[in-house]
Coordinates of C-alpha atoms in Angstrom, one line a residue:
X12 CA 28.4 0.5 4.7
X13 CA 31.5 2.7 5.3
X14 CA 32.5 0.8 8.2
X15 CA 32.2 -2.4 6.3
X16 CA 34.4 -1.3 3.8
X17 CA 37.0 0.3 6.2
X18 CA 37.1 -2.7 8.5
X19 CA 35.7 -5.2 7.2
X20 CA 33.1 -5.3 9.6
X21 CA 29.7 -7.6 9.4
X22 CA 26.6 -5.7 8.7
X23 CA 25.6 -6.1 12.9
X24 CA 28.7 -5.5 14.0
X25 CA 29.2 -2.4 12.4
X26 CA 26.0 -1.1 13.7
X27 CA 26.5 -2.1 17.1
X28 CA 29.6 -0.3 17.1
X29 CA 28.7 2.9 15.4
X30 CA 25.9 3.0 17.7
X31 CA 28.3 2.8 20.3
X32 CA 30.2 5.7 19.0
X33 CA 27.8 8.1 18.7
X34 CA 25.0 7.6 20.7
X35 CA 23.3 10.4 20.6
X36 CA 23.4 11.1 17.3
X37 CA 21.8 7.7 16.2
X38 CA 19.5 7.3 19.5
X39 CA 18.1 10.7 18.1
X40 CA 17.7 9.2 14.2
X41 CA 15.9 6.4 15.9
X42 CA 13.8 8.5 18.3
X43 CA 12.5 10.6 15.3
X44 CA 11.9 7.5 13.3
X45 CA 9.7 5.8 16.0
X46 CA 8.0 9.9 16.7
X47 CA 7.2 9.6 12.4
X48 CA 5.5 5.6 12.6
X49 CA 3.9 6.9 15.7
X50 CA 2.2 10.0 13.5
X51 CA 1.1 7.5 10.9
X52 CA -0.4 5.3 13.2
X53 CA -2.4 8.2 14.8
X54 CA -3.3 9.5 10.7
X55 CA -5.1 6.1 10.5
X56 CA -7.7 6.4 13.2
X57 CA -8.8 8.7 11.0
X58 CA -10.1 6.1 8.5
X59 CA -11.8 4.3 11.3
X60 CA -14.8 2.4 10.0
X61 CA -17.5 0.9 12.5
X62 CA -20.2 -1.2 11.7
X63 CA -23.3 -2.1 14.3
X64 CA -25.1 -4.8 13.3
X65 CA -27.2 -8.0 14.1
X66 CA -27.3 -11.4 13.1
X67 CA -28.4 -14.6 13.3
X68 CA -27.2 -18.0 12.9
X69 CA -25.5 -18.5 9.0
X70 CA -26.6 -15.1 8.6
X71 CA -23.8 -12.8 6.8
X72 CA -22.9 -9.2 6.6
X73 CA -20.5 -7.9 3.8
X74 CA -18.5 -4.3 3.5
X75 CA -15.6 -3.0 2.4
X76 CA -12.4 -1.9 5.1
X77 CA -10.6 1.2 4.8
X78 CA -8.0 -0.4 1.9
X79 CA -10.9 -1.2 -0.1
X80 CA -11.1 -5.3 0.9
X81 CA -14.2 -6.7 0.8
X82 CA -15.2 -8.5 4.0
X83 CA -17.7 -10.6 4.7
X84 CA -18.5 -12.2 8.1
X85 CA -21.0 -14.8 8.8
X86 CA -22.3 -15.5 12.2
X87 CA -21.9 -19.1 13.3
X88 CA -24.5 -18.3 16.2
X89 CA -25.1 -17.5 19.9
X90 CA -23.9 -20.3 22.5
X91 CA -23.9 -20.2 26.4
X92 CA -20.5 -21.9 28.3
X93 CA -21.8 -22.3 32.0
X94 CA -18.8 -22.6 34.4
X95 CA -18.7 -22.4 38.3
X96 CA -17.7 -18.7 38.5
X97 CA -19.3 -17.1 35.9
X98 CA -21.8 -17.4 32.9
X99 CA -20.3 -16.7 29.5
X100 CA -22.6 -15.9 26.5
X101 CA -20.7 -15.6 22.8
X102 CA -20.9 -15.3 19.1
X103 CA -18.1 -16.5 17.0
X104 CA -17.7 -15.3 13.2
X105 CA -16.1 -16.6 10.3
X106 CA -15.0 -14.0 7.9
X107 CA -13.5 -13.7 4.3
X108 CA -11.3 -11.0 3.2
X109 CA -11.9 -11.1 -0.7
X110 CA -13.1 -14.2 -0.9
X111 CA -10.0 -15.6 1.4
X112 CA -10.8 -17.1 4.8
X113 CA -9.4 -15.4 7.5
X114 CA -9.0 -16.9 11.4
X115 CA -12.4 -17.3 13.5
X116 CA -13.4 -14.0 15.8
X117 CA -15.2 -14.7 19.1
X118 CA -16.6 -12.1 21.4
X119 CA -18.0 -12.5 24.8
X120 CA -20.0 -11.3 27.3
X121 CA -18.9 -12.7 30.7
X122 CA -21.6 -12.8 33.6
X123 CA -19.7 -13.3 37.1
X124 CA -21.7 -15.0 39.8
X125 CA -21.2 -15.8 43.1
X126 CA -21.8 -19.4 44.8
X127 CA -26.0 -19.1 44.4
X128 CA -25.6 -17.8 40.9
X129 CA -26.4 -14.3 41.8
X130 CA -24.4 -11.8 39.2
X131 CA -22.0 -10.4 41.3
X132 CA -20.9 -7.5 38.6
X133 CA -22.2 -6.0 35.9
X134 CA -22.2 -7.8 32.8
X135 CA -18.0 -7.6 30.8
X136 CA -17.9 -7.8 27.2
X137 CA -14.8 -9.4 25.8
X138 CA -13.7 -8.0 22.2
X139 CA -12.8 -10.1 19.4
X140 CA -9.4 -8.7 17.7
X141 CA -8.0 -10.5 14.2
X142 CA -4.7 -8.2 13.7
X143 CA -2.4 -7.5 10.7
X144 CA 0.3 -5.0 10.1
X145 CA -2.5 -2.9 7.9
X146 CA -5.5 -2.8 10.8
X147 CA -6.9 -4.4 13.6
X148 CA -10.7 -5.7 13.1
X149 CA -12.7 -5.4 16.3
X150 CA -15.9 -7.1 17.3
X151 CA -17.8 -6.5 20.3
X152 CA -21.0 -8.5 21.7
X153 CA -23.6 -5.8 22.4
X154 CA -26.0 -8.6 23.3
X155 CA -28.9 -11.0 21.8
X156 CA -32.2 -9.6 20.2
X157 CA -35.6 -11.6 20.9
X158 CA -35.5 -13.4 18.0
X159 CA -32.7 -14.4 19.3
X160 CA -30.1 -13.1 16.8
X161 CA -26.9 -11.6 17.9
X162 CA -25.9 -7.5 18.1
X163 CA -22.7 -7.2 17.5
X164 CA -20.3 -4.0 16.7
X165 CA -17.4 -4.6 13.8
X166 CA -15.4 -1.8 13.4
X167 CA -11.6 -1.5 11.5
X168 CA -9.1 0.2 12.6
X169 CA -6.3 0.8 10.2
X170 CA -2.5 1.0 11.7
X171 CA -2.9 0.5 15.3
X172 CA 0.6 -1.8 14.9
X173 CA 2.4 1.2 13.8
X174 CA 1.2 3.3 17.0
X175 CA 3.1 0.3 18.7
X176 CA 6.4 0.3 16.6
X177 CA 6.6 3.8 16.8
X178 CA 6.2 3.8 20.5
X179 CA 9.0 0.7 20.6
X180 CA 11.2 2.6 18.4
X181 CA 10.7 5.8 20.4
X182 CA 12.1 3.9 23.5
X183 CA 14.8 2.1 21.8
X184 CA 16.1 5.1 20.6
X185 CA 15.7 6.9 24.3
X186 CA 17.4 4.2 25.6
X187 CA 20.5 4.3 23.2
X188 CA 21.3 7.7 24.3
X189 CA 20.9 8.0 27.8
X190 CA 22.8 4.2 28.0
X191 CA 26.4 5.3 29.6
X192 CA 29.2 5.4 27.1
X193 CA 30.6 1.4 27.9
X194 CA 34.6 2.3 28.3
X195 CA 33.5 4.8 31.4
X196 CA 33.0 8.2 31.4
X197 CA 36.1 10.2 29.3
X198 CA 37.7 13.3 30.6
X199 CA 37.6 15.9 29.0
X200 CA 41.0 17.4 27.2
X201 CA 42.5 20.6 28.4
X202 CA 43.3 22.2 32.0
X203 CA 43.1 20.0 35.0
X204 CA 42.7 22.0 38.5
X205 CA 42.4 19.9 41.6
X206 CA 40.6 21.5 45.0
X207 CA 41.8 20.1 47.8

C-alpha cells in the first residue's frame, strides 16, 4: 500500500518489487506463514473420523463429519471390469452432504494377472478420495461379504489441503530468499584491499 501511494505502483507490481528488495525479510514472513497452515493442517488429523462398514446394493449409511455435516452414502453395488491384465472388482457410492449431492466415489480392488489368469500380486486396493478445502473423504474397498454386500472403510479427514498449502508456502518462501539478488551481487561499502 505504501508503495502504491509513493509510486503509483499496481497492487503486483509493488509486491514483486518489494519482494525483490528485501528478500529475506518477506521470504521469512512467507516461510512462517506456510510453517502456521502447515500446523493447522497437522491439528486436524486430530479430528479424524473413520467409519467401517458394509453394504449392499441401495443400501445407505448416514453420520455426521468432523464440522457437524450430515452425510449419507448409499451403495450403488459391487461390479467386476474384466480386462486383459488384471481383474478389477469395485463399489461406487453416491453421497449427500445435508441433503446436497455430492460427486460419485469409487474404490477398487485391482487383481493383476498374468497371460493364464493366474494373480501375479497380491490383491491393490484403490481409494476413493472426494476433496474440499475443509477435508478429504476416503473410501477404501476392504472386500465383499457372502451375501454378497460390500466392506468398505469411510473415514474424514479434516484439512489435509492445508498440510499442502503450508508445505507450498514453506517452499515459496525458501525459495524467495535464497533466489540471488537480480542486479548481481553488491559490494559492500568501506575499505577495499586487493591481494595480489
Amino acid at each position: 500500500r505504501a508503495r502504491r501511494l509513493l509510486y503509483g505502483e499496481s497492487h503486483a507490481l509493488a509486491a514483486i518489487r518489494l519482494l525483490t528488495c528485501s528478500r529475506r525479510r518477506y521470504g521469512g514472513y512467507i516461510v512462517h506463514l506456510g510453517f502456521v497452515v502447515l500446523c493447522a493442517g497437522l491439528a486436524g488429523s486430530a479430528l479424524r473420523q473413520q467409519h467401517d462398514v458394509t453394504l449392499g446394493a441401495a443400501q445407505t449409511f448416514s453420520t455426521r463429519d468432523p464440522w457437524g455435516h450430515t452425510w449419507t452414502f448409499m451403495s450403488l453395488g459391487v461390479s467386476n471390469d474384466e480386462q486383459l491384465n488384471r481383474i478389477v472388482r469395485f463399489v461406487a457410492l453416491s453421497p449427500t452432504r445435508d441433503g446436497r449431492p455430492q460427486p460419485f466415489i469409487r474404490s477398487e480392488m485391482r487383481l493383476h494377472v498374468d497371460a493364464f489368469r493366474e494373480s501375479a500380486f497380491a490383491p491393490s486396493t484403490v481409494p476413493g478420495i472426494l476433496r474440499n478445502w475443509r477435508e478429504d473423504v476416503y473410501v477404501v474397498f476392504t472386500g465383499v461379504s457372502a451375501d454378497g454386500r460390500a466392506g468398505m472403510s469411510i473415514s474424514f479427514n479434516p484439512l489435509v489441503s492445508w498440510d499442502w498449502c503450508g508445505g507450498v508456502l514453506m517452499l515459496l518462501g525458501g525459495l524467495i530468499v535464497l533466489w540471488p539478488p537480480l542486479g548481481g551481487a553488491h559490494r559492500e561499502a568501506g575499505y577495499l584491499a586487493e591481494i595480489p
